[in-house]
PDB file of C-alpha atoms in Angstrom:
ATOM      1  CA  UNK A 134      15.460   7.782  -0.698  1.00 64.00           C
ATOM      2  CA  UNK A 135      12.124   8.748   0.780  1.00 85.00           C
ATOM      3  CA  UNK A 136       8.795   7.350   1.684  1.00 94.00           C
ATOM      4  CA  UNK A 137       5.495   8.055  -0.047  1.00 96.00           C
ATOM      5  CA  UNK A 138       1.908   7.418   1.055  1.00 97.00           C
ATOM      6  CA  UNK A 139      -1.528   8.559   0.121  1.00 97.00           C
ATOM      7  CA  UNK A 140      -5.316   8.173   0.153  1.00 97.00           C
ATOM      8  CA  UNK A 141      -7.949   8.788  -2.551  1.00 97.00           C
ATOM      9  CA  UNK A 142     -11.485   8.758  -1.262  1.00 95.00           C
ATOM     10  CA  UNK A 143     -14.027   7.964  -3.962  1.00 90.00           C
ATOM     11  CA  UNK A 144     -16.619  10.376  -2.561  1.00 87.00           C
ATOM     12  CA  UNK A 145     -15.866  11.909   0.811  1.00 90.00           C
ATOM     13  CA  UNK A 146     -13.314  14.550   1.698  1.00 93.00           C
ATOM     14  CA  UNK A 147     -10.137  13.465   3.405  1.00 94.00           C
ATOM     15  CA  UNK A 148     -10.644  13.720   7.189  1.00 92.00           C
ATOM     16  CA  UNK A 149      -7.979  15.609   9.159  1.00 93.00           C
ATOM     17  CA  UNK A 150      -7.496  12.727  11.550  1.00 93.00           C
ATOM     18  CA  UNK A 151      -6.607  10.464   8.635  1.00 93.00           C
ATOM     19  CA  UNK A 152      -3.833  12.869   7.603  1.00 94.00           C
ATOM     20  CA  UNK A 153      -2.644  13.188  11.243  1.00 95.00           C
ATOM     21  CA  UNK A 154      -2.522   9.476  11.766  1.00 94.00           C
ATOM     22  CA  UNK A 155      -0.597   8.766   8.649  1.00 95.00           C
ATOM     23  CA  UNK A 156       1.875  11.624   9.411  1.00 94.00           C
ATOM     24  CA  UNK A 157       2.310  10.568  13.102  1.00 94.00           C
ATOM     25  CA  UNK A 158       3.069   7.010  11.954  1.00 94.00           C
ATOM     26  CA  UNK A 159       6.340   8.276  10.483  1.00 92.00           C
ATOM     27  CA  UNK A 160       7.568  10.015  13.607  1.00 88.00           C
ATOM     28  CA  UNK A 161      10.077   7.381  14.538  1.00 88.00           C
ATOM     29  CA  UNK A 162      11.791   7.476  11.169  1.00 91.00           C
ATOM     30  CA  UNK A 163      14.598   9.948  10.409  1.00 92.00           C
ATOM     31  CA  UNK A 164      12.879  12.285   8.026  1.00 93.00           C
ATOM     32  CA  UNK A 165      14.544  15.513   6.793  1.00 93.00           C
ATOM     33  CA  UNK A 166      11.424  17.117   5.260  1.00 94.00           C
ATOM     34  CA  UNK A 167       7.704  16.349   4.898  1.00 95.00           C
ATOM     35  CA  UNK A 168       5.664  17.476   1.958  1.00 95.00           C
ATOM     36  CA  UNK A 169       2.041  16.929   1.159  1.00 96.00           C
ATOM     37  CA  UNK A 170      -0.651  17.740  -1.321  1.00 96.00           C
ATOM     38  CA  UNK A 171      -4.298  17.806  -0.026  1.00 96.00           C
ATOM     39  CA  UNK A 172      -7.299  18.552  -2.323  1.00 94.00           C
ATOM     40  CA  UNK A 173     -10.645  17.493  -0.982  1.00 92.00           C
ATOM     41  CA  UNK A 174     -10.710  13.679  -1.456  1.00 95.00           C
ATOM     42  CA  UNK A 175      -7.046  13.424  -2.423  1.00 97.00           C
ATOM     43  CA  UNK A 176      -4.022  13.248  -0.044  1.00 97.00           C
ATOM     44  CA  UNK A 177      -0.484  12.556  -1.257  1.00 97.00           C
ATOM     45  CA  UNK A 178       2.562  12.796   1.063  1.00 97.00           C
ATOM     46  CA  UNK A 179       6.264  12.223   1.042  1.00 96.00           C
ATOM     47  CA  UNK A 180       8.845  12.037   3.872  1.00 95.00           C
ATOM     48  CA  UNK A 181      12.137  13.029   2.267  1.00 94.00           C
ATOM     49  CA  UNK A 182      15.554  11.672   3.296  1.00 92.00           C
ATOM     50  CA  UNK A 183      18.593  13.410   1.889  1.00 92.00           C
ATOM     51  CA  UNK A 184      20.856  10.603   0.789  1.00 87.00           C
ATOM     52  CA  UNK A 185      22.031  12.620  -2.267  1.00 88.00           C
ATOM     53  CA  UNK A 186      22.599  16.268  -2.985  1.00 88.00           C
ATOM     54  CA  UNK A 187      19.785  16.209  -5.599  1.00 87.00           C
ATOM     55  CA  UNK A 188      17.278  14.908  -3.022  1.00 90.00           C
ATOM     56  CA  UNK A 189      17.480  18.292  -1.024  1.00 90.00           C
ATOM     57  CA  UNK A 190      15.596  20.116  -3.720  1.00 88.00           C
ATOM     58  CA  UNK A 191      13.496  17.227  -5.002  1.00 91.00           C
ATOM     59  CA  UNK A 192       9.640  17.739  -5.503  1.00 91.00           C
ATOM     60  CA  UNK A 193       7.286  15.108  -4.285  1.00 94.00           C
ATOM     61  CA  UNK A 194       4.393  14.957  -4.107  1.00 96.00           C
ATOM     62  CA  UNK A 195       2.908  17.663  -6.331  1.00 95.00           C
ATOM     63  CA  UNK A 196      -0.105  18.427  -8.619  1.00 96.00           C
ATOM     64  CA  UNK A 197       0.740  19.259 -12.253  1.00 94.00           C
ATOM     65  CA  UNK A 198      -1.982  21.541 -13.623  1.00 92.00           C
ATOM     66  CA  UNK A 199      -0.479  21.160 -17.186  1.00 90.00           C
ATOM     67  CA  UNK A 200      -0.786  17.390 -17.091  1.00 92.00           C
ATOM     68  CA  UNK A 201      -3.740  17.224 -14.644  1.00 94.00           C
ATOM     69  CA  UNK A 202      -1.951  14.610 -12.492  1.00 96.00           C
ATOM     70  CA  UNK A 203      -1.024  14.057  -8.910  1.00 98.00           C
ATOM     71  CA  UNK A 204       2.448  12.643  -8.661  1.00 97.00           C
ATOM     72  CA  UNK A 205       4.471  11.159  -5.733  1.00 97.00           C
ATOM     73  CA  UNK A 206       7.798   9.487  -6.286  1.00 96.00           C
ATOM     74  CA  UNK A 207      10.224   7.738  -3.922  1.00 93.00           C
ATOM     75  CA  UNK A 208      13.195   7.396  -6.323  1.00 93.00           C
ATOM     76  CA  UNK A 209      16.896   6.633  -6.477  1.00 93.00           C
ATOM     77  CA  UNK A 210      17.871   6.498 -10.191  1.00 92.00           C
ATOM     78  CA  UNK A 211      21.096   4.927 -11.332  1.00 92.00           C
ATOM     79  CA  UNK A 212      20.871   6.368 -14.881  1.00 92.00           C
ATOM     80  CA  UNK A 213      20.326  10.075 -14.338  1.00 90.00           C
ATOM     81  CA  UNK A 214      22.765  11.132 -17.079  1.00 88.00           C
ATOM     82  CA  UNK A 215      21.355   8.675 -19.540  1.00 92.00           C
ATOM     83  CA  UNK A 216      17.767   9.684 -18.742  1.00 90.00           C
ATOM     84  CA  UNK A 217      18.603  13.374 -19.046  1.00 87.00           C
ATOM     85  CA  UNK A 218      20.267  12.790 -22.413  1.00 88.00           C
ATOM     86  CA  UNK A 219      17.168  10.958 -23.691  1.00 89.00           C
ATOM     87  CA  UNK A 220      14.938  13.813 -22.451  1.00 87.00           C
ATOM     88  CA  UNK A 221      17.184  16.354 -24.246  1.00 85.00           C
ATOM     89  CA  UNK A 222      16.699  14.313 -27.499  1.00 84.00           C
ATOM     90  CA  UNK A 223      12.933  14.813 -27.128  1.00 81.00           C
ATOM     91  CA  UNK A 224      13.000  18.570 -26.319  1.00 73.00           C
ATOM     92  CA  UNK A 225      16.497  20.021 -26.632  1.00 61.00           C
ATOM     93  CA  UNK A 226      15.503  23.558 -25.429  1.00 70.00           C
ATOM     94  CA  UNK A 227      13.823  22.453 -22.133  1.00 73.00           C
ATOM     95  CA  UNK A 228      16.341  20.233 -20.652  1.00 66.00           C
ATOM     96  CA  UNK A 229      19.528  22.277 -21.062  1.00 69.00           C
ATOM     97  CA  UNK A 230      21.242  23.890 -18.201  1.00 67.00           C
ATOM     98  CA  UNK A 231      22.649  23.019 -14.781  1.00 69.00           C
ATOM     99  CA  UNK A 232      19.213  23.096 -13.079  1.00 68.00           C
ATOM    100  CA  UNK A 233      18.296  19.784 -14.680  1.00 74.00           C
ATOM    101  CA  UNK A 234      21.569  18.055 -13.762  1.00 75.00           C
ATOM    102  CA  UNK A 235      20.884  19.179 -10.092  1.00 81.00           C
ATOM    103  CA  UNK A 236      17.123  18.282 -10.035  1.00 86.00           C
ATOM    104  CA  UNK A 237      15.895  15.452  -7.907  1.00 90.00           C
ATOM    105  CA  UNK A 238      15.255  11.921  -9.025  1.00 92.00           C
ATOM    106  CA  UNK A 239      11.506  12.070  -8.544  1.00 94.00           C
ATOM    107  CA  UNK A 240      11.401  15.247 -10.691  1.00 93.00           C
ATOM    108  CA  UNK A 241      13.298  13.437 -13.444  1.00 93.00           C
ATOM    109  CA  UNK A 242      10.942  10.528 -13.211  1.00 95.00           C
ATOM    110  CA  UNK A 243       7.977  12.902 -13.629  1.00 95.00           C
ATOM    111  CA  UNK A 244       9.593  14.492 -16.683  1.00 93.00           C
ATOM    112  CA  UNK A 245      10.060  10.992 -18.161  1.00 94.00           C
ATOM    113  CA  UNK A 246       6.328  10.414 -17.602  1.00 95.00           C
ATOM    114  CA  UNK A 247       5.559  13.688 -19.388  1.00 92.00           C
ATOM    115  CA  UNK A 248       7.785  12.644 -22.342  1.00 92.00           C
ATOM    116  CA  UNK A 249       6.776   8.950 -22.726  1.00 94.00           C
ATOM    117  CA  UNK A 250       3.476   8.449 -20.858  1.00 93.00           C
ATOM    118  CA  UNK A 251       3.044   5.048 -19.214  1.00 92.00           C
ATOM    119  CA  UNK A 252       6.144   3.735 -21.056  1.00 94.00           C
ATOM    120  CA  UNK A 253       8.340   6.020 -18.955  1.00 95.00           C
ATOM    121  CA  UNK A 254       8.851   3.317 -16.288  1.00 94.00           C
ATOM    122  CA  UNK A 255      10.869   1.344 -18.885  1.00 94.00           C
ATOM    123  CA  UNK A 256      13.318   4.182 -19.139  1.00 95.00           C
ATOM    124  CA  UNK A 257      14.100   4.207 -15.445  1.00 95.00           C
ATOM    125  CA  UNK A 258      16.965   2.280 -13.883  1.00 94.00           C
ATOM    126  CA  UNK A 259      17.314   2.187 -10.076  1.00 93.00           C
ATOM    127  CA  UNK A 260      15.179   1.808  -6.957  1.00 92.00           C
ATOM    128  CA  UNK A 261      11.803   3.546  -7.198  1.00 94.00           C
ATOM    129  CA  UNK A 262       8.151   3.552  -6.178  1.00 95.00           C
ATOM    130  CA  UNK A 263       5.796   5.973  -8.003  1.00 96.00           C
ATOM    131  CA  UNK A 264       2.089   6.853  -7.631  1.00 97.00           C
ATOM    132  CA  UNK A 265       0.319   8.760 -10.429  1.00 98.00           C
ATOM    133  CA  UNK A 266      -3.355   9.674 -10.085  1.00 97.00           C
ATOM    134  CA  UNK A 267      -5.303  11.172 -13.025  1.00 96.00           C
ATOM    135  CA  UNK A 268      -8.556  12.567 -11.656  1.00 94.00           C
ATOM    136  CA  UNK A 269     -10.084  13.057 -15.156  1.00 93.00           C
ATOM    137  CA  UNK A 270      -9.566   9.405 -15.966  1.00 93.00           C
ATOM    138  CA  UNK A 271     -10.128   8.248 -12.404  1.00 91.00           C
ATOM    139  CA  UNK A 272      -7.104   6.104 -12.634  1.00 95.00           C
ATOM    140  CA  UNK A 273      -4.350   5.442 -10.096  1.00 96.00           C
ATOM    141  CA  UNK A 274      -1.197   3.811 -11.439  1.00 96.00           C
ATOM    142  CA  UNK A 275       1.403   2.456  -9.019  1.00 96.00           C
ATOM    143  CA  UNK A 276       4.905   1.507 -10.245  1.00 95.00           C
ATOM    144  CA  UNK A 277       7.967  -0.064  -8.740  1.00 92.00           C
ATOM    145  CA  UNK A 278      11.320  -1.046 -10.067  1.00 89.00           C
ATOM    146  CA  UNK A 279      11.357  -4.661 -11.396  1.00 83.00           C
ATOM    147  CA  UNK A 280      12.710  -6.110  -8.135  1.00 77.00           C
ATOM    148  CA  UNK A 281      10.392  -3.913  -5.932  1.00 73.00           C
ATOM    149  CA  UNK A 282      13.390  -2.724  -3.956  1.00 77.00           C
ATOM    150  CA  UNK A 283      11.191   0.240  -3.051  1.00 80.00           C
ATOM    151  CA  UNK A 284       8.172  -1.681  -1.813  1.00 79.00           C
ATOM    152  CA  UNK A 285       4.768  -0.262  -2.592  1.00 88.00           C
ATOM    153  CA  UNK A 286       1.707  -1.669  -0.884  1.00 88.00           C
ATOM    154  CA  UNK A 287      -1.908  -0.693  -1.435  1.00 91.00           C
ATOM    155  CA  UNK A 288      -5.355  -1.282  -0.001  1.00 91.00           C
ATOM    156  CA  UNK A 289      -8.702  -0.727  -1.683  1.00 91.00           C
ATOM    157  CA  UNK A 290     -12.368  -1.030  -0.702  1.00 90.00           C
ATOM    158  CA  UNK A 291     -15.716   0.525  -1.784  1.00 91.00           C
ATOM    159  CA  UNK A 292     -14.748   3.889  -0.253  1.00 92.00           C
ATOM    160  CA  UNK A 293     -11.055   4.540  -0.846  1.00 93.00           C
ATOM    161  CA  UNK A 294      -7.647   3.545  -2.068  1.00 95.00           C
ATOM    162  CA  UNK A 295      -4.554   3.849   0.109  1.00 95.00           C
ATOM    163  CA  UNK A 296      -0.902   3.236  -0.769  1.00 96.00           C
ATOM    164  CA  UNK A 297       2.486   3.490   0.913  1.00 95.00           C
ATOM    165  CA  UNK A 298       6.020   2.411   0.546  1.00 93.00           C
ATOM    166  CA  UNK A 299       6.067   1.218   4.114  1.00 90.00           C
ATOM    167  CA  UNK A 300       3.177  -0.279   6.097  1.00 87.00           C
ATOM    168  CA  UNK A 301       3.064   2.179   8.985  1.00 91.00           C
ATOM    169  CA  UNK A 302       0.710   4.733   7.300  1.00 94.00           C
ATOM    170  CA  UNK A 303      -1.558   1.951   6.173  1.00 92.00           C
ATOM    171  CA  UNK A 304      -1.662   0.477   9.588  1.00 90.00           C
ATOM    172  CA  UNK A 305      -2.363   3.892  11.146  1.00 92.00           C
ATOM    173  CA  UNK A 306      -5.302   4.781   8.989  1.00 90.00           C
ATOM    174  CA  UNK A 307      -6.822   1.346   8.462  1.00 89.00           C
ATOM    175  CA  UNK A 308      -6.187  -0.386  11.790  1.00 84.00           C
ATOM    176  CA  UNK A 309      -4.700  -3.824  12.338  1.00 78.00           C
ATOM    177  CA  UNK A 310      -8.116  -5.491  12.224  1.00 81.00           C
ATOM    178  CA  UNK A 311      -8.335  -4.799   8.443  1.00 79.00           C
ATOM    179  CA  UNK A 312      -4.808  -6.007   7.768  1.00 81.00           C
ATOM    180  CA  UNK A 313      -4.015  -9.661   8.383  1.00 85.00           C
ATOM    181  CA  UNK A 314      -0.572 -11.317   7.738  1.00 87.00           C
ATOM    182  CA  UNK A 315      -0.466 -13.602   4.809  1.00 89.00           C
ATOM    183  CA  UNK A 316       0.682 -17.059   5.845  1.00 92.00           C
ATOM    184  CA  UNK A 317       1.311 -17.947   2.150  1.00 91.00           C
ATOM    185  CA  UNK A 318       3.647 -14.959   1.710  1.00 86.00           C
ATOM    186  CA  UNK A 319       5.508 -15.684   4.885  1.00 88.00           C
ATOM    187  CA  UNK A 320       5.952 -19.260   3.965  1.00 89.00           C
ATOM    188  CA  UNK A 321       7.325 -18.301   0.538  1.00 87.00           C
ATOM    189  CA  UNK A 322       9.652 -15.797   2.270  1.00 84.00           C
ATOM    190  CA  UNK A 323      11.170 -18.524   4.424  1.00 87.00           C
ATOM    191  CA  UNK A 324      12.015 -20.634   1.418  1.00 86.00           C
ATOM    192  CA  UNK A 325      13.521 -17.756  -0.713  1.00 81.00           C
ATOM    193  CA  UNK A 326      16.664 -15.946   0.465  1.00 76.00           C
ATOM    194  CA  UNK A 327      16.625 -13.307  -2.250  1.00 75.00           C
ATOM    195  CA  UNK A 328      15.828  -9.657  -1.688  1.00 68.00           C
ATOM    196  CA  UNK A 329      12.787  -9.822  -4.073  1.00 68.00           C
ATOM    197  CA  UNK A 330       9.716  -8.926  -2.129  1.00 65.00           C
ATOM    198  CA  UNK A 331       7.429 -10.175  -4.918  1.00 68.00           C
ATOM    199  CA  UNK A 332       7.410 -13.748  -3.648  1.00 72.00           C
ATOM    200  CA  UNK A 333       4.130 -14.753  -5.296  1.00 79.00           C
ATOM    201  CA  UNK A 334       2.404 -12.551  -7.924  1.00 78.00           C
ATOM    202  CA  UNK A 335      -0.673 -10.876  -6.445  1.00 77.00           C
ATOM    203  CA  UNK A 336       0.280 -11.718  -2.803  1.00 80.00           C
ATOM    204  CA  UNK A 337       1.912  -9.422  -0.304  1.00 79.00           C
ATOM    205  CA  UNK A 338       2.941  -9.501   3.403  1.00 81.00           C
ATOM    206  CA  UNK A 339      -0.660  -8.577   4.361  1.00 83.00           C
ATOM    207  CA  UNK A 340      -3.726 -10.053   2.768  1.00 81.00           C
TER     208      UNK A 340
END
């Protein structure tokens, strides 16, 4: 598993202190490798943790020139073999060989997106959080597994959109004055003993 976070400014270039604050907020976690993509007003990052052999060589985040999208994935897929078989059925020549059996889960998730578009999320089984930004369309799509086992929070205002699978990067760049705990969410959490973090649709830990 890993952690992903990012910022998309609607106009201004990403400031270096924003990148530094978000990166530094991850310092107390055990991270095996940090990767990032920065391009003017776009910043995507991932802190990789090597829980599987495939995670060591996984790619996240990255920019695909062919698809024209920025992709970040925090994924642990349970159906790797099934997903690879479905991909082979779409393009037999491309997905043959050991390199695909060894590739990371985020890479497989991106290949699923390339094959099936927004329907790709219905092909994935496991714990995952994924961010896909398409500059030409000016759309940012955020996905989680159906139980949101990989939590994905976001914040938006007139200037920017921020997202992260943990709150530390958001707190670091926004400041605690902009994020207030939701009493309604906390009350729901006390009455629900399940692991589901989606207690009430549209409401999260912070308002």
